[in-house]
Coordinates of C-alpha atoms and ligand atoms in Angstrom, one line a residue:
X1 CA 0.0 0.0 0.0
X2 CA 1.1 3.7 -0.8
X3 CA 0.5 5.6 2.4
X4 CA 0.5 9.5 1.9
X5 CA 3.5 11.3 3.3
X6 CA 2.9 13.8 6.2
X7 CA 0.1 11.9 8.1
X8 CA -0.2 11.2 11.7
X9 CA -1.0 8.1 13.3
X10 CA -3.8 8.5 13.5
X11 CA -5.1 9.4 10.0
X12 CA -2.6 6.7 9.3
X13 CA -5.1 4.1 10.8
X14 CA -8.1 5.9 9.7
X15 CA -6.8 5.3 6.0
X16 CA -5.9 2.1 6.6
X17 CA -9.1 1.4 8.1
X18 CA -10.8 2.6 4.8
X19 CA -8.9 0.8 2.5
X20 CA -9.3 -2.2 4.2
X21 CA -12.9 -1.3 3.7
X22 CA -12.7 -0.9 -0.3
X23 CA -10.1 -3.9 -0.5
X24 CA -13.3 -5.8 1.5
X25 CA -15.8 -4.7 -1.0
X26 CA -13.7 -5.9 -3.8
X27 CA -13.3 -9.1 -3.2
X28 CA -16.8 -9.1 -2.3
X29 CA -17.6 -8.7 -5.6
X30 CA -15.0 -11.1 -6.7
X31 CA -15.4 -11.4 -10.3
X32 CA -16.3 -14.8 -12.0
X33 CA -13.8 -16.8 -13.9
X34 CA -14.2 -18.3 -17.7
X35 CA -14.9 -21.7 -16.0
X36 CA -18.0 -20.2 -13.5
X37 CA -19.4 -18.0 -16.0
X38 CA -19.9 -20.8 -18.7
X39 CA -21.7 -22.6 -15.5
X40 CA -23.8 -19.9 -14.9
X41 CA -24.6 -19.7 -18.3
X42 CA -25.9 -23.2 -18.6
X43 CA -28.1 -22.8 -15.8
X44 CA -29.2 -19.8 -17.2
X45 CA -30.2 -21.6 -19.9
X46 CA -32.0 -24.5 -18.7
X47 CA -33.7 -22.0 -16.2
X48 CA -35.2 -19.7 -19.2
X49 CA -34.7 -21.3 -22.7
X50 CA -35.5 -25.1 -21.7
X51 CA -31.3 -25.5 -22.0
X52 CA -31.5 -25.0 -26.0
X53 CA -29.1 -22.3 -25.9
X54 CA -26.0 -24.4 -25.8
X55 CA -23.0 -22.2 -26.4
X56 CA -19.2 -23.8 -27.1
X57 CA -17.1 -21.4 -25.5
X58 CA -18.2 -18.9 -22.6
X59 CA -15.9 -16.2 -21.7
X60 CA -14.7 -12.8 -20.8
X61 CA -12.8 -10.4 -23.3
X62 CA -10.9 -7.1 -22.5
X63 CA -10.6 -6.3 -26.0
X64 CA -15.1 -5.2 -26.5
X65 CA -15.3 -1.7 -25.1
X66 CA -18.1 -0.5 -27.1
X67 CA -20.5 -4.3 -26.3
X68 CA -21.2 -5.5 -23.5
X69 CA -21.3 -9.0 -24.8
X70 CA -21.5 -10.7 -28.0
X71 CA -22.2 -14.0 -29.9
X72 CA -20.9 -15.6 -32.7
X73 CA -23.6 -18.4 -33.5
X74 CA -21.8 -20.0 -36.3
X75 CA -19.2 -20.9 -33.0
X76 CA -21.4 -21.3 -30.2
X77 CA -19.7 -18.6 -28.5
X78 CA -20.3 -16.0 -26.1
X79 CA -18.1 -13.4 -25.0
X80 CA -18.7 -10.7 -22.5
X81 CA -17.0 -7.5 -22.0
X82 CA -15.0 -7.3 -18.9
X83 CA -16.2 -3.8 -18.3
X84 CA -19.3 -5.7 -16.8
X85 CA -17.0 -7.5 -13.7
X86 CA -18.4 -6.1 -10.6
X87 CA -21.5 -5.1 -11.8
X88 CA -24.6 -6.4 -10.2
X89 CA -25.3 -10.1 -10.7
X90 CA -28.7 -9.6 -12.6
X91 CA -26.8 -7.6 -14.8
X92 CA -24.5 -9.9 -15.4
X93 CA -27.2 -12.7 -16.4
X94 CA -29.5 -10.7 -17.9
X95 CA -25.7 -10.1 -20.8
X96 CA -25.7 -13.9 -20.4
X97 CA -29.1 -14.4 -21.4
X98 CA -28.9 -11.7 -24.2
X99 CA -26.1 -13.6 -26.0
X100 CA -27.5 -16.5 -25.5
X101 CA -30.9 -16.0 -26.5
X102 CA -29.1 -14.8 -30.1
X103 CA -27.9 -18.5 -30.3
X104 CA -31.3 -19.1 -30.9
X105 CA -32.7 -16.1 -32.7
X106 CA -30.6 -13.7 -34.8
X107 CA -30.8 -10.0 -34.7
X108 CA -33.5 -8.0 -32.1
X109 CA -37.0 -8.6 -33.4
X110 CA -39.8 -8.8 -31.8
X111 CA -38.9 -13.1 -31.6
X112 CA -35.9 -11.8 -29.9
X113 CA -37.7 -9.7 -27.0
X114 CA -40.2 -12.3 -26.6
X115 CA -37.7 -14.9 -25.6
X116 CA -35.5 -12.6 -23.2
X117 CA -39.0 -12.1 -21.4
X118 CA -38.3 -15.4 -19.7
X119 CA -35.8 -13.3 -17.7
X120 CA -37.8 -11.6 -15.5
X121 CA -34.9 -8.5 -14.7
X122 CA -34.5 -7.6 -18.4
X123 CA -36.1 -4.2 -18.5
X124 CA -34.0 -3.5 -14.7
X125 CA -30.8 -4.3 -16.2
X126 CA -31.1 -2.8 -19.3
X127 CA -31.9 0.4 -17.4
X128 CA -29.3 0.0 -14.9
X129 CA -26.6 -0.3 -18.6
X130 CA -28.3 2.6 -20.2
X131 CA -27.3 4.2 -16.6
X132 CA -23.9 3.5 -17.1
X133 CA -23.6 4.3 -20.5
X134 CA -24.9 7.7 -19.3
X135 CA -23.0 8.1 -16.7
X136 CA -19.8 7.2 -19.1
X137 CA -20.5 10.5 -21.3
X138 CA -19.8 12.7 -18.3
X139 CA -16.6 12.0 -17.4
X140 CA -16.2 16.0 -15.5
X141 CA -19.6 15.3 -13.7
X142 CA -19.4 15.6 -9.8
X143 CA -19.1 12.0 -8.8
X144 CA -19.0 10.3 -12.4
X145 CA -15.4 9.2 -11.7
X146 CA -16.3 7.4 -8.1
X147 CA -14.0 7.8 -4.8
Ligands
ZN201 ZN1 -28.1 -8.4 -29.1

């Protein structure tokens, strides 16, 4: 840890104390490896597409800053940004169930919307991304940049 210069004990601790705190809430929302998020995306699938999305490959990608996930249904594969990491679980899922609802139907018809219904935190997530897509276009607002 990099501890400011010219602090007293005291504030030493107290910063301590708070990162401590943040280094807490990280690993609280430890992020979920390759292996665990094609697991989560199986279950997904059996849970709210009868398990007929079956996708090859499951995994995160650093290199999609402009996605948050996307599907290649020639492969069976899903890949999901990794700006999405310690975001809410139900956003998480609701990316899962997006890619994998375009293994079975192409494009975003009205087919498409129909089946991601089955998700019942579709329209919550999608506002909570539309949030943070906001959010991302004011980089000089008070608070947009966090701590
Ligand atoms: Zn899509």
């Amino acid at each position: 840890m990099l501890i400011p210069a010219r602090m007293s004990e005291a504030e030493e601790q107290r910063w301590v104390n708070v990162m401590l705190d943040k280094l807490a809430a990280q690993e609280s929302r430890r992020t979920l490896g390759d292996a665990e998020l094609a697991q989560r995306a199986e279950r997904l699938s059996a849970q709210y597409f009868d398990g007929r999305a079956r996708p090859a490959t499951v995994r995160w990608v650093t290199n999609q800053n402009t996605r948050w996930g996307s599907c290649t249904p020639s492969e069976g594969s899903i890949r999901l940004s990794h700006r999405l990491q310690g975001m809410p679980e139900y956003v998480i899922d609701y990316v899962l169930c997006h890619e994998l609802a375009h293994l079975l139907v192409p494009g975003h018809g009205p087919r498409f919307w129909r089946l991601l219904e089955a998700y019942p935190k579709t329209e919550r997530a999608r506002g909570y991304l539309e949030g943070v897509v906001a959010a991302d276009r004011l980089p000089h607002a008070p608070g947009a940049q966090g701590e």
